[in-house]
PDB file of C-alpha atoms in Angstrom:
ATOM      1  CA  UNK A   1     -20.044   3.778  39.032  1.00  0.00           C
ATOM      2  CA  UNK A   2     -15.830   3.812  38.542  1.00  0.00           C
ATOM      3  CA  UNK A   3     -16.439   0.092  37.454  1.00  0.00           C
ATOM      4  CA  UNK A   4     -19.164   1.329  34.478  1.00  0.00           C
ATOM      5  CA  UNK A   5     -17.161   3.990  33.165  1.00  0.00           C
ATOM      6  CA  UNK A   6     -14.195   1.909  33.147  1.00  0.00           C
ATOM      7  CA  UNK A   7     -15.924  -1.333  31.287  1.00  0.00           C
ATOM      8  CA  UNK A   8     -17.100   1.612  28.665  1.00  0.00           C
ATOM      9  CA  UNK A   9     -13.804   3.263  27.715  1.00  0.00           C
ATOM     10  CA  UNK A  10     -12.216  -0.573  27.734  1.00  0.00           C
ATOM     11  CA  UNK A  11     -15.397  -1.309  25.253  1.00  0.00           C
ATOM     12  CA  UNK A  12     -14.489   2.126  22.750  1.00  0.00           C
ATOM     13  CA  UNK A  13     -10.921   1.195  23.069  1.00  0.00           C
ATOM     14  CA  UNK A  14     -11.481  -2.510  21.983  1.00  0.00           C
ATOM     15  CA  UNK A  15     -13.448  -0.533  19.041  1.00  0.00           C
ATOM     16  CA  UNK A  16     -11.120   1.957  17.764  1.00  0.00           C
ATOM     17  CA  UNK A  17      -7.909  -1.073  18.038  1.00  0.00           C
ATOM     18  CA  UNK A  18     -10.307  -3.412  15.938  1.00  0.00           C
ATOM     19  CA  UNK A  19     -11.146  -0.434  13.118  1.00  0.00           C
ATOM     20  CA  UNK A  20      -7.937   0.272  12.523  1.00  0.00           C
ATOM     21  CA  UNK A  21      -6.991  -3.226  11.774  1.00  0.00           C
ATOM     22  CA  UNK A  22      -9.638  -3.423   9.589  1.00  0.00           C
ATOM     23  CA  UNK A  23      -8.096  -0.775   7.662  1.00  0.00           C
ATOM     24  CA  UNK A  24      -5.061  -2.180   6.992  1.00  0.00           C
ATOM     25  CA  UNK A  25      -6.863  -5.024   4.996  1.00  0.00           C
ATOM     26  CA  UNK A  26      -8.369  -3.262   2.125  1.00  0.00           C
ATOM     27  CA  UNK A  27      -9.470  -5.277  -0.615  1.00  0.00           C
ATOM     28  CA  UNK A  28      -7.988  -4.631  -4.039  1.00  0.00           C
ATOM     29  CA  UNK A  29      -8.940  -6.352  -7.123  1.00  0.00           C
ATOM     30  CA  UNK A  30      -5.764  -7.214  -9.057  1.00  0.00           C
ATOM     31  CA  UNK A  31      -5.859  -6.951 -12.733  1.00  0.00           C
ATOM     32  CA  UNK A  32      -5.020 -10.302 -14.520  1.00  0.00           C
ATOM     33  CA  UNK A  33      -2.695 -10.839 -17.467  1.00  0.00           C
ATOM     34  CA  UNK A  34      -2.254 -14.510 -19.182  1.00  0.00           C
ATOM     35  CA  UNK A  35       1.452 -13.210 -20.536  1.00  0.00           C
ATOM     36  CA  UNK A  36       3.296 -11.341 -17.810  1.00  0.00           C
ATOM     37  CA  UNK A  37       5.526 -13.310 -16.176  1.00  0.00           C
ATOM     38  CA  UNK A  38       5.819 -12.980 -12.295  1.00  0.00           C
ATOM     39  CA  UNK A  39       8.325 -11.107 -11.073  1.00  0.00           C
ATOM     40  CA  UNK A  40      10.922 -12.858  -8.685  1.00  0.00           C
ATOM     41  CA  UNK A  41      12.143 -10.603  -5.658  1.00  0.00           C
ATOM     42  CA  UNK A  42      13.067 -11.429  -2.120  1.00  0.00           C
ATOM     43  CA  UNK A  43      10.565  -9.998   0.720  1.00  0.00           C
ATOM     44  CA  UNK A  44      13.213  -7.489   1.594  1.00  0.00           C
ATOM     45  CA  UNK A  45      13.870  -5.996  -1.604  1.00  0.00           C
ATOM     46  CA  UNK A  46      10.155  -4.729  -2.280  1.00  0.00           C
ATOM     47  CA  UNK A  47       7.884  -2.153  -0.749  1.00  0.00           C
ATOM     48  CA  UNK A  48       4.412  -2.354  -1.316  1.00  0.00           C
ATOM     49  CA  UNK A  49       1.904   0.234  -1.896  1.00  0.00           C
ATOM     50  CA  UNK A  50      -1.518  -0.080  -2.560  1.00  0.00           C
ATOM     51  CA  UNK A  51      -3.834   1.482  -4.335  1.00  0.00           C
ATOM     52  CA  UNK A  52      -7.992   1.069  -3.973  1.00  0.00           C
ATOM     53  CA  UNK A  53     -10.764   2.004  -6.419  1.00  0.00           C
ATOM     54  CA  UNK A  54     -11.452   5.417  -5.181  1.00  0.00           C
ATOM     55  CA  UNK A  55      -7.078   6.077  -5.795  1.00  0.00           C
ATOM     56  CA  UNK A  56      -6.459   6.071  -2.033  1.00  0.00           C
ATOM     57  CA  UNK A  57      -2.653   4.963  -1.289  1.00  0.00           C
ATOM     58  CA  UNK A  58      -2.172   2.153   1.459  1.00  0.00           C
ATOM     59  CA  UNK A  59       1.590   2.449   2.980  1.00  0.00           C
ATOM     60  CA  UNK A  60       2.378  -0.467   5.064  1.00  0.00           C
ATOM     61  CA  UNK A  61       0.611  -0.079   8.118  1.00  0.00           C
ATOM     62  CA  UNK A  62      -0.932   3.316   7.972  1.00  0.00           C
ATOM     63  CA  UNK A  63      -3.366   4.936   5.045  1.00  0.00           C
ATOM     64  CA  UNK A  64      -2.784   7.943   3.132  1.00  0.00           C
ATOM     65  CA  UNK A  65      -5.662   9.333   1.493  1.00  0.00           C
ATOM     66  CA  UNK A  66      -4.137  11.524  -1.873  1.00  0.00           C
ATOM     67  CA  UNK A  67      -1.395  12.816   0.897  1.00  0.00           C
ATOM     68  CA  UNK A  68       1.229  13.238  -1.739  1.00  0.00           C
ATOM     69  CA  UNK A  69       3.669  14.208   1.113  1.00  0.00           C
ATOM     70  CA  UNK A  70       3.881  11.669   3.451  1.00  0.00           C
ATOM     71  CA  UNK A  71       4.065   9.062   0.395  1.00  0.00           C
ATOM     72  CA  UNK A  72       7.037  11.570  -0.492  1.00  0.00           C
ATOM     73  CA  UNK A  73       8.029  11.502   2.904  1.00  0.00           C
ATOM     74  CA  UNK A  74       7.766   7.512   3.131  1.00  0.00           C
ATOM     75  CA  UNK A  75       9.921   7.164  -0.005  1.00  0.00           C
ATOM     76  CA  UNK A  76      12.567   9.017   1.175  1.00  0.00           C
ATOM     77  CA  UNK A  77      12.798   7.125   4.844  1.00  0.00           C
ATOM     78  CA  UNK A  78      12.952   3.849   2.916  1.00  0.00           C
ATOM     79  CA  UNK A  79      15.932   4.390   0.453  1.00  0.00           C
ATOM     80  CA  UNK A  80      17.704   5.906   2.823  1.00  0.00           C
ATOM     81  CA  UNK A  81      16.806   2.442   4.510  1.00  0.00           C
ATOM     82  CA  UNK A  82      17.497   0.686   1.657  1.00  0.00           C
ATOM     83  CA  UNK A  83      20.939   2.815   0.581  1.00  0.00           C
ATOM     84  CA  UNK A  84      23.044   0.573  -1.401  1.00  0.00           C
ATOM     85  CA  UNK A  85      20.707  -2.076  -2.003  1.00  0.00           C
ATOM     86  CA  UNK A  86      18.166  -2.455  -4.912  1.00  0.00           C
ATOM     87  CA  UNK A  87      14.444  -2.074  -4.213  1.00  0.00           C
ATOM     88  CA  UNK A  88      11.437  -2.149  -6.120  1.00  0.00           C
ATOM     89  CA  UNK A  89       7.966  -0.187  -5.064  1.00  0.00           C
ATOM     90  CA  UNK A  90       5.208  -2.893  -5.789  1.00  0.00           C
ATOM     91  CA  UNK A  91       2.378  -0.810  -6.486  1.00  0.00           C
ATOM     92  CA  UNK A  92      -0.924  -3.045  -5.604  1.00  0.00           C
ATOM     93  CA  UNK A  93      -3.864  -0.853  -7.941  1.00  0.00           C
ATOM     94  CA  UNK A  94      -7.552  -2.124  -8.413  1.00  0.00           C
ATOM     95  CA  UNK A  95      -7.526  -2.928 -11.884  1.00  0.00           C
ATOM     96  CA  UNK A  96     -10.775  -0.171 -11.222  1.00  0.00           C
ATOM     97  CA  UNK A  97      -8.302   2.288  -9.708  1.00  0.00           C
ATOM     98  CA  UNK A  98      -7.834   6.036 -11.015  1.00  0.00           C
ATOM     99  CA  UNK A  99      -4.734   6.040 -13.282  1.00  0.00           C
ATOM    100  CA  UNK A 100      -4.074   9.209 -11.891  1.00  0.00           C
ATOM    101  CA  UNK A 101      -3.267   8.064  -8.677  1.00  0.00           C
ATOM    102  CA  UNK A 102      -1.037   5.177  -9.583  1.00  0.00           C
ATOM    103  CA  UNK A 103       0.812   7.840 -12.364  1.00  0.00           C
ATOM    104  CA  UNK A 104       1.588  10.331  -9.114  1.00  0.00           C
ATOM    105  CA  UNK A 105       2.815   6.877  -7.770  1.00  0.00           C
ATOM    106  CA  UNK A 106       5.540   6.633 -10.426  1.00  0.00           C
ATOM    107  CA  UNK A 107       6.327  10.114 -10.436  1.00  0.00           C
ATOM    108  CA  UNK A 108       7.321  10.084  -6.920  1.00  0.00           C
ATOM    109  CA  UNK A 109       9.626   6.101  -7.016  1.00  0.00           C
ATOM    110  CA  UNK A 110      11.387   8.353 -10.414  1.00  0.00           C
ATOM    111  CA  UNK A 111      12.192  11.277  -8.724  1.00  0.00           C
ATOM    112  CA  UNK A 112      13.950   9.316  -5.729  1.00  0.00           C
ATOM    113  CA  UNK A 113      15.623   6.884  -9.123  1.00  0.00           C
ATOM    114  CA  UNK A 114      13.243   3.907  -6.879  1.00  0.00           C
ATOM    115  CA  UNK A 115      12.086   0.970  -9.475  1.00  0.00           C
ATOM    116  CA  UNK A 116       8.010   1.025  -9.652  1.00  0.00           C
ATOM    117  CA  UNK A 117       6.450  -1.747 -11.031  1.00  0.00           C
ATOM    118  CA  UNK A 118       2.497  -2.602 -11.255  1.00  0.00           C
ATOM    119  CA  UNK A 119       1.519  -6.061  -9.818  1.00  0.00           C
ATOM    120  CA  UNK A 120      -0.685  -8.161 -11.454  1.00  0.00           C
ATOM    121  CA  UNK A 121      -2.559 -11.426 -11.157  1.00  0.00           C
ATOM    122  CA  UNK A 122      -1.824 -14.586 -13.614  1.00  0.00           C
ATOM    123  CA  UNK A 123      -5.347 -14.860 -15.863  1.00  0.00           C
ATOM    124  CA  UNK A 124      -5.984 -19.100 -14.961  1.00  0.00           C
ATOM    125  CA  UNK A 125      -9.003 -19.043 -17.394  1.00  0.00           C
ATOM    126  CA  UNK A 126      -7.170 -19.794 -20.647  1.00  0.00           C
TER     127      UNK A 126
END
């Protein structure tokens, strides 16, 4: 009987651990631009946030439905991380994403003086 229940909560763990990886890889369709140049950084300099069609925000490794306070709160731990140094917020939108929620984006990078830019694909059909 001990052996049952065990195999069961070791079968719900295994399925909460695999949904919330899942999570972490949401799917966002990038919009595409022929003209934009890409923009050179080093992988320590940028923070990316993500933003899906329905204008949830992705943080690295966690998901913040419209939470405007822990993005707040997640802005403010990184440049005191990044004091000193410049960093750019890569903001990652559906090109179907609520404008809304990427403007709140920029709103909060401004008010903490963080560079916000919007990342886009290269257009290869021309």
């Amino acid at each position: 009987m001990i052996i049952r229940l065990i195999d069961i909560v070791l079968l719900v763990l295994f399925g909460f651990v695999s949904v919330s990886k899942l999570e972490d890889q949401t799917k966002v369709m990038l919009p595409q631009s022929s003209e934009i140049p890409p923009i050179p950084l080093k992988v320590e300099e940028r923070l990316i946030v993500s933003v899906d069609i329905l204008g949830d925000l992705y943080l690295p490794g966690r998901f913040s439905p419209s939470d405007t306070s822990e993005i707040a709160i997640y802005l403010d731990d990184e440049a005191v991380k990044w004091e000193g140094r410049e960093v750019r917020v890569l903001i990652r939108a559906d090109r179907d994403a609520p404008m809304a929620a990427i403007k709140r984006l920029y709103r909060l990078c401004k008010e903490r003086n963080i560079d916000a830019s919007l990342v886009v694909v290269r257009d290869e059909e021309e």
